[in-house]
Every structure is written in structure tokens, then in C-alpha cells.
Amino acid sequence: MVNADPYKIAAFIPSVPYVIYFEGGDRRLFELLGKVGIGGERAVGLGKFEVLEFGEVEFLEGGKAAMLLGVGRPVGFKNAVGEWAVRSWRCTHGIIGPLSVLLDGGVVEGDFEFEDVERADSPCLKKLSPLWIWLS
């Protein structure tokens, strides 16, 4: 069976006007998705959006700093600027955390990696290696 999902939501907590980056598809499909809505609570009207502009974006291949598009736990970095928070996540066999994480929109400088965290006593894993883009 072929995967029919036309998109993947990495992080979706908009509190200001936002930009959605995606690969493939066509404009009509994306405009229809805006009318249907994405995320939870679509039945009560949440997650709907209007496409104001449509175009291509060129991403840098590398750089000195990167902006997170999701919650991450950077390690080995030179500097990290943004909002840090302490979070925990419930899994089938308990709780992972509390952990200090850098929230989406944060900027990480230097040679960095992201740490995914798992519980030692169960198969629970929390991915804390978000999507990110290089900044010039």
C-alpha cells in the first residue's frame, strides 16, 4: 500500500502570521488543505489558513547558524539563542523528562547535533532532532 499522506506536520503552533514550507504537490492541493484545515480540532474551525503567496524558496546548504522549525535538544553548540523551556512527554510506559529544550524559532550556532531521548526502562523514545534551516 502506498502512503497517501500528502504532507507531514513538523510543528504547528502559530501565534503570528507564518510561512509553511513544503516540497512537491501543486498550489490547488495546498489551497484545498487550507480550507479543510490541518492539526487537531478541524471540526470546530481550527487549523484553516489562506494562501496569500506561493513561490519557491532556496535553502542554504550550510552556514554558521541554523533556525529550529520544531522543539530540539541541541548538544555541542557554541551558542543558542531563543526561548528555552522545561518539558516532559507522556509515553506508554511512563514519562520522559523533564528536559530543557530549545523551542521552535530558536537559533543554534557552531558545530551542533541534536539529542533524542529515551527511557532506560522502557522502549519510549522522544525525537528532539527537529527540522531546521541554515541562516546566512
Backbone as JSON Lines, residues from 0, in Angstrom:
{"i":0,"aa":"M","n":[0.85,-1.18,0.0],"ca":[0.0,0.0,0.0],"c":[0.88,1.24,0.0]}
{"i":1,"aa":"V","n":[0.58,2.17,-0.86],"ca":[1.36,3.4,-0.98],"c":[0.86,4.4,0.05]}
{"i":2,"aa":"N","n":[1.8,5.12,0.69],"ca":[1.44,6.13,1.67],"c":[0.72,7.28,0.97]}
{"i":3,"aa":"A","n":[-0.5,7.57,1.37],"ca":[-1.3,8.6,0.72],"c":[-1.22,9.95,1.4]}
{"i":4,"aa":"D","n":[-0.44,10.07,2.48],"ca":[-0.36,11.36,3.17],"c":[0.38,12.38,2.3]}
{"i":5,"aa":"P","n":[-0.26,13.49,1.92],"ca":[0.4,14.47,1.05],"c":[1.29,15.46,1.8]}
{"i":6,"aa":"Y","n":[1.31,15.42,3.12],"ca":[2.12,16.37,3.88],"c":[2.47,15.78,5.23]}
{"i":7,"aa":"K","n":[3.45,16.4,5.88],"ca":[3.85,16.0,7.23],"c":[3.97,17.27,8.06]}
{"i":8,"aa":"I","n":[3.33,17.31,9.2],"ca":[3.4,18.47,10.08],"c":[4.53,18.26,11.07]}
{"i":9,"aa":"A","n":[5.54,19.12,11.03],"ca":[6.67,19.01,11.96],"c":[6.36,19.78,13.23]}
{"i":10,"aa":"A","n":[5.82,20.96,13.11],"ca":[5.45,21.78,14.27],"c":[4.37,22.73,13.8]}
{"i":11,"aa":"F","n":[3.33,22.91,14.6],"ca":[2.25,23.8,14.18],"c":[1.63,24.46,15.4]}
{"i":12,"aa":"I","n":[2.22,25.55,15.84],"ca":[1.67,26.32,16.95],"c":[1.76,27.81,16.56]}
{"i":13,"aa":"P","n":[1.01,28.22,15.54],"ca":[1.14,29.61,15.08],"c":[0.48,30.59,16.03]}
{"i":14,"aa":"S","n":[1.21,31.63,16.41],"ca":[0.63,32.7,17.2],"c":[0.81,34.04,16.48]}
{"i":15,"aa":"V","n":[1.47,34.02,15.34],"ca":[1.69,35.2,14.49],"c":[1.52,34.74,13.04]}
{"i":16,"aa":"P","n":[1.46,35.67,12.08],"ca":[1.43,35.23,10.68],"c":[2.64,34.33,10.41]}
{"i":17,"aa":"Y","n":[2.47,33.29,9.64],"ca":[3.52,32.29,9.47],"c":[3.66,31.86,8.03]}
{"i":18,"aa":"V","n":[4.77,31.18,7.78],"ca":[5.07,30.65,6.46],"c":[5.13,29.13,6.58]}
{"i":19,"aa":"I","n":[4.55,28.44,5.62],"ca":[4.62,26.98,5.59],"c":[5.48,26.59,4.39]}
{"i":20,"aa":"Y","n":[6.52,25.8,4.65],"ca":[7.38,25.3,3.58],"c":[6.99,23.86,3.29]}
{"i":21,"aa":"F","n":[6.89,23.51,2.02],"ca":[6.6,22.12,1.67],"c":[7.25,21.8,0.33]}
{"i":22,"aa":"E","n":[7.42,20.51,0.1],"ca":[8.02,20.05,-1.15],"c":[6.97,19.32,-1.96]}
{"i":23,"aa":"G","n":[6.96,19.59,-3.24],"ca":[6.08,18.86,-4.14],"c":[4.64,19.34,-4.07]}
{"i":24,"aa":"G","n":[3.77,18.59,-4.72],"ca":[2.36,18.95,-4.75],"c":[2.1,20.13,-5.68]}
{"i":25,"aa":"D","n":[0.87,20.59,-5.73],"ca":[0.59,21.78,-6.51],"c":[-0.24,22.76,-5.69]}
{"i":26,"aa":"R","n":[-0.34,23.94,-6.18],"ca":[-0.98,25.03,-5.44],"c":[-2.44,24.71,-5.08]}
{"i":27,"aa":"R","n":[-3.16,24.1,-6.0],"ca":[-4.58,23.81,-5.75],"c":[-4.75,22.86,-4.57]}
{"i":28,"aa":"L","n":[-3.89,21.86,-4.49],"ca":[-3.95,20.93,-3.36],"c":[-3.69,21.65,-2.05]}
{"i":29,"aa":"F","n":[-2.72,22.55,-2.05],"ca":[-2.38,23.27,-0.83],"c":[-3.5,24.23,-0.42]}
{"i":30,"aa":"E","n":[-4.13,24.89,-1.4],"ca":[-5.25,25.78,-1.09],"c":[-6.44,24.99,-0.54]}
{"i":31,"aa":"L","n":[-6.68,23.79,-1.07],"ca":[-7.73,22.92,-0.55],"c":[-7.42,22.5,0.89]}
{"i":32,"aa":"L","n":[-6.16,22.19,1.16],"ca":[-5.74,21.84,2.52],"c":[-6.01,22.99,3.49]}
{"i":33,"aa":"G","n":[-5.82,24.23,3.03],"ca":[-6.12,25.39,3.86],"c":[-7.59,25.5,4.2]}
{"i":34,"aa":"K","n":[-8.45,25.13,3.27],"ca":[-9.9,25.18,3.52],"c":[-10.35,24.08,4.48]}
{"i":35,"aa":"V","n":[-9.71,22.89,4.36],"ca":[-10.06,21.76,5.23],"c":[-9.47,21.96,6.62]}
{"i":36,"aa":"G","n":[-8.24,22.46,6.69],"ca":[-7.56,22.68,7.96],"c":[-6.56,21.57,8.26]}
{"i":37,"aa":"I","n":[-5.56,21.89,9.08],"ca":[-4.57,20.9,9.5],"c":[-4.48,20.9,11.02]}
{"i":38,"aa":"G","n":[-4.01,19.8,11.57],"ca":[-3.9,19.69,13.02],"c":[-5.21,19.2,13.63]}
{"i":39,"aa":"G","n":[-5.29,19.27,14.95],"ca":[-6.48,18.83,15.67],"c":[-7.57,19.88,15.67]}
{"i":40,"aa":"E","n":[-8.76,19.49,16.05],"ca":[-9.91,20.39,16.2],"c":[-10.35,21.05,14.89]}
{"i":41,"aa":"R","n":[-10.16,20.35,13.76],"ca":[-10.59,20.94,12.47],"c":[-12.1,21.1,12.43]}
{"i":42,"aa":"A","n":[-12.82,20.22,13.12],"ca":[-14.29,20.27,13.09],"c":[-14.84,21.56,13.69]}
{"i":43,"aa":"V","n":[-14.07,22.21,14.56],"ca":[-14.54,23.47,15.15],"c":[-13.89,24.67,14.48]}
{"i":44,"aa":"G","n":[-13.26,24.45,13.33],"ca":[-12.74,25.57,12.54],"c":[-11.29,25.92,12.75]}
{"i":45,"aa":"L","n":[-10.57,25.17,13.57],"ca":[-9.16,25.48,13.79],"c":[-8.28,24.87,12.7]}
{"i":46,"aa":"G","n":[-7.1,25.45,12.5],"ca":[-6.13,24.9,11.55],"c":[-6.34,25.32,10.12]}
{"i":47,"aa":"K","n":[-7.33,26.19,9.87],"ca":[-7.58,26.64,8.5],"c":[-6.67,27.83,8.18]}
{"i":48,"aa":"F","n":[-6.3,27.94,6.92],"ca":[-5.45,29.04,6.51],"c":[-5.74,29.43,5.07]}
{"i":49,"aa":"E","n":[-5.26,30.61,4.69],"ca":[-5.42,31.11,3.33],"c":[-4.04,31.31,2.73]}
{"i":50,"aa":"V","n":[-3.86,30.85,1.5],"ca":[-2.59,31.02,0.81],"c":[-2.55,32.43,0.25]}
{"i":51,"aa":"L","n":[-1.64,33.26,0.78],"ca":[-1.52,34.64,0.32],"c":[-0.48,34.78,-0.78]}
{"i":52,"aa":"E","n":[0.53,33.94,-0.72],"ca":[1.6,33.98,-1.72],"c":[2.15,32.58,-1.89]}
{"i":53,"aa":"F","n":[2.56,32.26,-3.1],"ca":[3.04,30.92,-3.4],"c":[4.3,31.07,-4.25]}
{"i":54,"aa":"G","n":[5.38,30.42,-3.86],"ca":[6.61,30.54,-4.64],"c":[7.65,29.55,-4.17]}
{"i":55,"aa":"E","n":[8.82,29.61,-4.78],"ca":[9.91,28.71,-4.42],"c":[10.88,29.39,-3.48]}
{"i":56,"aa":"V","n":[11.48,28.6,-2.61],"ca":[12.44,29.1,-1.64],"c":[13.73,28.32,-1.82]}
{"i":57,"aa":"E","n":[14.85,29.02,-1.89],"ca":[16.15,28.35,-1.97],"c":[16.76,28.3,-0.58]}
{"i":58,"aa":"F","n":[17.08,27.08,-0.14],"ca":[17.69,26.89,1.17],"c":[19.19,26.81,1.03]}
{"i":59,"aa":"L","n":[19.9,27.35,2.02],"ca":[21.35,27.27,2.03],"c":[21.78,25.84,2.35]}
{"i":60,"aa":"E","n":[22.93,25.44,1.84],"ca":[23.46,24.09,2.08],"c":[24.21,24.0,3.4]}
{"i":61,"aa":"G","n":[24.61,25.12,3.97],"ca":[25.36,25.12,5.22],"c":[25.47,26.53,5.74]}
{"i":62,"aa":"G","n":[26.04,26.69,6.92],"ca":[26.19,28.02,7.49],"c":[26.72,27.97,8.91]}
{"i":63,"aa":"K","n":[26.8,29.13,9.53],"ca":[27.31,29.22,10.91],"c":[26.2,29.07,11.93]}
{"i":64,"aa":"A","n":[24.96,29.25,11.51],"ca":[23.83,29.18,12.44],"c":[22.63,28.56,11.75]}
{"i":65,"aa":"A","n":[21.75,27.94,12.53],"ca":[20.55,27.32,11.99],"c":[19.36,27.66,12.86]}
{"i":66,"aa":"M","n":[18.18,27.84,12.24],"ca":[16.96,28.13,12.97],"c":[16.12,26.87,13.06]}
{"i":67,"aa":"L","n":[15.65,26.55,14.27],"ca":[14.84,25.36,14.5],"c":[13.4,25.58,14.04]}
{"i":68,"aa":"L","n":[12.84,24.58,13.39],"ca":[11.44,24.62,13.0],"c":[10.6,23.74,13.91]}
{"i":69,"aa":"G","n":[11.19,23.25,14.99],"ca":[10.5,22.43,15.96],"c":[11.27,22.45,17.27]}
{"i":70,"aa":"V","n":[10.77,21.77,18.28],"ca":[11.43,21.71,19.58],"c":[12.65,20.8,19.48]}
{"i":71,"aa":"G","n":[13.81,21.28,19.98],"ca":[15.03,20.48,19.89],"c":[15.86,20.51,21.16]}
{"i":72,"aa":"R","n":[16.76,19.56,21.25],"ca":[17.71,19.5,22.37],"c":[19.11,19.5,21.76]}
{"i":73,"aa":"P","n":[19.64,20.71,21.46],"ca":[20.97,20.77,20.82],"c":[22.08,20.43,21.81]}
{"i":74,"aa":"V","n":[23.11,19.78,21.31],"ca":[24.3,19.47,22.1],"c":[25.53,19.83,21.28]}
{"i":75,"aa":"G","n":[26.61,20.21,21.97],"ca":[27.86,20.54,21.3],"c":[27.84,21.88,20.58]}
{"i":76,"aa":"F","n":[26.92,22.74,20.91],"ca":[26.8,24.02,20.21],"c":[27.67,25.09,20.85]}
{"i":77,"aa":"K","n":[27.99,26.13,20.07],"ca":[28.76,27.26,20.57],"c":[27.84,28.24,21.29]}
{"i":78,"aa":"N","n":[26.7,28.5,20.71],"ca":[25.75,29.46,21.26],"c":[24.35,29.08,20.79]}
{"i":79,"aa":"A","n":[23.37,29.28,21.65],"ca":[21.98,29.02,21.27],"c":[21.12,30.16,21.81]}
{"i":80,"aa":"V","n":[20.38,30.8,20.91],"ca":[19.57,31.95,21.27],"c":[18.11,31.62,21.0]}
{"i":81,"aa":"G","n":[17.26,31.95,21.92],"ca":[15.84,31.69,21.75],"c":[15.2,31.36,23.08]}
{"i":82,"aa":"E","n":[13.98,30.88,23.02],"ca":[13.25,30.56,24.25],"c":[13.49,29.1,24.63]}
{"i":83,"aa":"W","n":[14.03,28.91,25.83],"ca":[14.22,27.57,26.39],"c":[13.05,27.26,27.3]}
{"i":84,"aa":"A","n":[12.67,26.0,27.38],"ca":[11.58,25.59,28.26],"c":[11.89,24.21,28.83]}
{"i":85,"aa":"V","n":[11.26,23.89,29.94],"ca":[11.39,22.56,30.53],"c":[10.11,21.8,30.18]}
{"i":86,"aa":"R","n":[10.29,20.66,29.51],"ca":[9.14,19.88,29.03],"c":[9.26,18.43,29.45]}
{"i":87,"aa":"S","n":[8.12,17.77,29.56],"ca":[8.04,16.33,29.76],"c":[7.02,15.79,28.77]}
{"i":88,"aa":"W","n":[7.18,14.51,28.38],"ca":[6.27,13.88,27.45],"c":[5.82,12.54,28.03]}
{"i":89,"aa":"R","n":[4.52,12.28,27.94],"ca":[3.98,11.01,28.42],"c":[4.12,9.98,27.31]}
{"i":90,"aa":"C","n":[4.56,8.8,27.67],"ca":[4.62,7.7,26.71],"c":[3.88,6.51,27.32]}
{"i":91,"aa":"T","n":[3.83,5.41,26.62],"ca":[3.06,4.25,27.05],"c":[3.46,3.75,28.43]}
{"i":92,"aa":"H","n":[4.75,3.79,28.72],"ca":[5.26,3.21,29.96],"c":[5.8,4.25,30.93]}
{"i":93,"aa":"G","n":[5.26,5.43,30.97],"ca":[5.74,6.44,31.91],"c":[5.93,7.8,31.27]}
{"i":94,"aa":"I","n":[6.86,8.56,31.82],"ca":[7.12,9.92,31.37],"c":[8.59,10.07,31.0]}
{"i":95,"aa":"I","n":[8.85,10.78,29.91],"ca":[10.21,11.14,29.52],"c":[10.42,12.6,29.93]}
{"i":96,"aa":"G","n":[11.45,12.86,30.7],"ca":[11.72,14.22,31.13],"c":[11.63,14.32,32.63]}
{"i":97,"aa":"P","n":[11.64,15.52,33.17],"ca":[11.68,16.81,32.48],"c":[13.05,17.08,31.84]}
{"i":98,"aa":"L","n":[13.01,17.79,30.7],"ca":[14.21,18.13,29.95],"c":[14.17,19.6,29.55]}
{"i":99,"aa":"S","n":[15.33,20.22,29.48],"ca":[15.45,21.57,28.98],"c":[15.58,21.5,27.46]}
{"i":100,"aa":"V","n":[14.69,22.18,26.74],"ca":[14.69,22.14,25.28],"c":[14.61,23.55,24.71]}
{"i":101,"aa":"L","n":[15.14,23.72,23.51],"ca":[15.06,24.99,22.78],"c":[13.82,24.92,21.89]}
{"i":102,"aa":"L","n":[12.96,25.92,22.01],"ca":[11.7,25.91,21.26],"c":[11.89,26.34,19.82]}
{"i":103,"aa":"D","n":[10.88,26.04,19.0],"ca":[10.95,26.4,17.58],"c":[11.14,27.9,17.43]}
{"i":104,"aa":"G","n":[11.95,28.26,16.44],"ca":[12.33,29.65,16.24],"c":[13.67,29.97,16.87]}
{"i":105,"aa":"G","n":[14.19,29.08,17.72],"ca":[15.49,29.27,18.33],"c":[16.6,29.13,17.29]}
{"i":106,"aa":"V","n":[17.74,29.77,17.55],"ca":[18.87,29.74,16.63],"c":[20.06,29.11,17.33]}
{"i":107,"aa":"V","n":[20.69,28.14,16.65],"ca":[21.84,27.43,17.2],"c":[23.05,27.75,16.34]}
{"i":108,"aa":"E","n":[24.19,28.1,16.99],"ca":[25.43,28.42,16.28],"c":[26.49,27.38,16.58]}
{"i":109,"aa":"G","n":[27.42,27.21,15.64],"ca":[28.55,26.31,15.84],"c":[28.29,24.92,15.31]}
{"i":110,"aa":"D","n":[29.18,24.0,15.67],"ca":[29.02,22.59,15.27],"c":[28.09,21.93,16.28]}
{"i":111,"aa":"F","n":[26.88,21.62,15.88],"ca":[25.9,21.08,16.82],"c":[25.29,19.8,16.29]}
{"i":112,"aa":"E","n":[24.73,19.06,17.21],"ca":[23.92,17.88,16.9],"c":[22.68,17.98,17.77]}
{"i":113,"aa":"F","n":[21.71,17.11,17.54],"ca":[20.51,17.08,18.37],"c":[20.43,15.73,19.07]}
{"i":114,"aa":"E","n":[20.01,15.78,20.33],"ca":[19.93,14.58,21.15],"c":[18.48,14.1,21.23]}
{"i":115,"aa":"D","n":[18.24,12.85,20.81],"ca":[16.96,12.21,21.02],"c":[17.04,11.5,22.36]}
{"i":116,"aa":"V","n":[15.95,11.46,23.12],"ca":[15.98,10.94,24.48],"c":[15.05,9.74,24.61]}
{"i":117,"aa":"E","n":[15.52,8.71,25.31],"ca":[14.66,7.55,25.55],"c":[14.73,7.12,27.0]}
{"i":118,"aa":"R","n":[13.69,6.44,27.44],"ca":[13.67,5.92,28.82],"c":[14.49,4.65,28.87]}
{"i":119,"aa":"A","n":[15.32,4.54,29.9],"ca":[16.18,3.36,30.05],"c":[15.38,2.1,30.38]}
{"i":120,"aa":"D","n":[14.24,2.27,31.04],"ca":[13.48,1.11,31.5],"c":[12.3,0.73,30.59]}
{"i":121,"aa":"S","n":[12.18,1.4,29.42],"ca":[11.08,1.07,28.5],"c":[11.47,1.48,27.08]}
{"i":122,"aa":"P","n":[10.7,1.05,26.09],"ca":[11.02,1.39,24.7],"c":[10.54,2.78,24.26]}
{"i":123,"aa":"C","n":[10.29,3.69,25.19],"ca":[9.81,5.03,24.84],"c":[10.95,5.9,24.31]}
{"i":124,"aa":"L","n":[10.71,6.58,23.21],"ca":[11.71,7.45,22.59],"c":[11.06,8.77,22.22]}
{"i":125,"aa":"K","n":[11.73,9.88,22.54],"ca":[11.25,11.21,22.14],"c":[12.27,11.8,21.19]}
{"i":126,"aa":"K","n":[11.84,12.06,19.96],"ca":[12.72,12.66,18.96],"c":[12.84,14.15,19.24]}
{"i":127,"aa":"L","n":[14.05,14.59,19.52],"ca":[14.3,16.02,19.76],"c":[15.31,16.53,18.74]}
{"i":128,"aa":"S","n":[15.21,16.0,17.52],"ca":[16.05,16.44,16.41],"c":[15.11,17.02,15.35]}
{"i":129,"aa":"P","n":[14.74,18.28,15.5],"ca":[13.71,18.87,14.64],"c":[14.24,19.21,13.25]}
{"i":130,"aa":"L","n":[13.32,19.57,12.38],"ca":[13.72,20.18,11.12],"c":[14.35,21.53,11.42]}
{"i":131,"aa":"W","n":[15.33,21.94,10.63],"ca":[15.94,23.25,10.81],"c":[16.48,23.73,9.48]}
{"i":132,"aa":"I","n":[16.68,25.04,9.38],"ca":[17.22,25.62,8.14],"c":[18.42,26.48,8.48]}
{"i":133,"aa":"W","n":[19.4,26.47,7.59],"ca":[20.6,27.3,7.76],"c":[20.25,28.76,7.56]}
{"i":134,"aa":"L","n":[20.9,29.6,8.32],"ca":[20.76,31.05,8.16],"c":[22.03,31.6,7.54]}
{"i":135,"aa":"S","n":[21.91,32.65,6.74],"ca":[23.09,33.24,6.13],"c":[23.72,34.23,7.1]}
